[in-house]
Amino acid sequence: MNTKRTAFYYLLAALLTVGFYFVLTGLIRAGVIGKYHADMLIPVGFYIMLAVSLNLTCGFLGQLPLGHAGFMAVGAYTSALATRYLPFEGALGFWIALLLGALMAAAFGVVVGLPALRLSGDYLAIITLGFGEIIKGILLNLNFTGGARGFKGIPKQTDLTTVYICLVLTLFFIRTLINSRFGRAIISIRENEIAAESCGIHTTFYKTMTFSIAAFFAGLAGGLYAHYIGVLYPTTFGFDTSIEILVMVVLGGMGSITGSVISAATLRLLPEMLRAFLDYRMVIYSLLLIVVMIFRPTGLMGRYEFRLSKIFAPKGDKSHV
Amino acid sequence: MFDDTKLYPLPSGGYLTARDLDKPPILDIRYLGIDFGGLRALTDFNLIVGRSEITGLIGPNGAGKTTVFNLITNVYQPTRGSIILDGVDTKGMSTHQVSRLGVARTFQNIRLFKDISVIDNVKIGLHHETRYQMPEALLRLPGYFKREKVADQRALELLSIFDMESLAYKPAGSLSYGAQRRLEIVRALATNPSVLLLDEPAAGMNPSETGELMENILHIRNTFNIAIVLIEHDMSLVMGVCEGIAVLNYGKIIAKGTPEEIRQNPEVIEAYLGKGVRE
Ligand SMILES: Nc1ncnc2c1ncn2[C@@H]1O[C@H](COP(=O)(O)OP(=O)(O)OP(=O)(O)O)[C@@H](O)[C@H]1O
Ligand SMILES: [Mg+2]
């Protein structure tokens, strides 16, 4: 891969990213996409972030955590507390709150990850499931966050632009992580843990790190959610939500970021488009899951990734960025 | 330099070749033993491996050969005895730490990173040699591109030992059985070891592949100047490349010596080689 061509792809990717944003906001301003539908794009954004971050642990590290919504809750409540109590105003305060929420979730990732990842398989699933429920239970009983009555009055600062920026950053960082020596270390654990150790990979460290990074982005999504919806209820972050995110990952393909993006967007948009079916969302999810698992057990995309260089590369060049 | 394969007995009961005599051994294993429940899988295992020696470890099925490798790499913790690796007692370390101290291995039942490319398998072996930090990776700073390029080149260079460069971008799991075994050796070499442990590298290979492997093993020792411990049932390979051989039976060493001595040892013939093994 020569430097000039690499630079070309980066420039092109940046242009497409910015271009897509202006087309999208342009369409909204022109009224082609109505206010109602434009609002719907915001949850699509943070659900993609949730799916992609969970894919890091499921698809790339090869573990099965069932408490992803717990990290989202930590991010949501932390950021909501931050905008309420910290002395920063406006956009700065909002960004600081988002970052704090993500960092707190990452810290929880380490705390949960260290003991949980010593076990694996079913045990890990059960421990993380327990974690999600514990977080929910604690939040239900915490008075200063409103308990079961909900954390109300969070400033609704999340707009399409913020979500878009966070989404692009999430995708960029997870992608660059995966395609680095750190990403290879993560994947080697999925492929064969004993072989990874014997190649000098500190598997416990990388598992915990991956867990924590996934939690970071889930926490960021949680912060966006809090400032989008304006009020937080602990029950939102239960097992159902964790499973909903997991379904997105499995449908899109474990180990395909592209797949997670497509399936999270589809699963969020499809039921809203078909308003009549809104009540049957979980039914549609389950049916879709069954159908895809029968006909494509690896998920829609398998481990395929969309790459600009695949489109433009000269025939036979297989060394993609 | 590697032509003289005469072994010299040490006071400790080990052997070394003349060229390794004046240097401390790379591996010094004393009274090593492990029990699995009631089963004494290994007892009183002593072995000294010189810094550039090719040592054979042979014996019937279930004798404890693979167990020795699992102990050296700390996959298992020993019940008794000690392993001194290049002067360092590895007691209590984890497998990745032992790897960084210079032990690399292949597996009897191949353990490749099957679903990723051949070159990425090797680059995982190069993990610690590919020195860039997390920010450089996440932000794609110049250091990332530079070191990745070096890693690519190094990986291809290592693959060229077995003429496997053309397979670099194939999924490792799609390779033939023999090629997978060779890839495991390349991946092990990528970790820059001072001891290479090969667990039945010729298993499943045809005679011509085994012949090539013999050349390759000698070539690897001679160019990398490392010690190799070889578990193998194919006697032509063992007798062809090993300078010293240890024979295990029921978890105990029953003989040590040069290939010639081992071939003529009545106890070894009785327990393992059987009659009529000359080549
Ligand atoms: N993890 C373990 N738990 C219990 N028993 C074990 C374990 N690992 C090995 N053993 C037993 O230890 C003995 C030695 O096994 P080992 O795999 O070292 O034999 P080997 O010499 O490599 O044989 P082969 O030539 O068949 O590969 C066998 O009886 C085996 O069943
Ligand atoms: Mg064995």
XYZ file of C-alpha atoms and ligand atoms in Angstrom, chain B residues 36 39 41 59-67 76 108 200 233, ligand 1:
47
model
C -3.037 -35.234 37.151
C -1.817 -40.084 37.557
C 2.161 -38.026 34.230
C 8.518 -42.084 23.415
C 5.295 -44.025 23.001
C 1.828 -42.420 23.026
C 0.870 -41.032 26.399
C 4.474 -41.068 27.648
C 4.282 -37.420 28.704
C 6.072 -35.623 25.872
C 3.466 -32.946 25.233
C 3.115 -32.545 28.982
C 0.574 -26.331 33.438
C 0.416 -31.268 18.271
C 5.198 -33.531 16.111
C 7.351 -40.125 15.990
N -4.693 -31.869 31.359
C -4.590 -33.183 31.637
N -5.402 -33.744 32.545
C -5.314 -35.058 32.837
N -4.455 -35.914 32.263
C -3.613 -35.407 31.336
C -3.650 -34.019 30.962
N -2.706 -33.802 30.013
C -2.120 -34.998 29.800
N -2.659 -35.966 30.576
C -2.241 -37.369 30.635
O -0.848 -37.396 30.780
C -0.278 -38.446 30.027
C 0.756 -37.905 29.072
O 0.106 -37.174 28.051
P 0.907 -36.435 26.902
O -0.095 -35.694 26.085
O 1.999 -35.659 27.482
O 1.484 -37.658 26.063
P 2.397 -37.630 24.773
O 3.681 -38.274 25.135
O 2.465 -36.286 24.192
O 1.586 -38.628 23.828
P 1.314 -38.555 22.243
O 2.469 -39.180 21.566
O 0.076 -39.378 22.084
O 1.114 -37.133 21.897
C -1.438 -39.133 29.316
O -1.802 -40.265 30.070
C -2.531 -38.102 29.348
O -3.791 -38.693 29.361
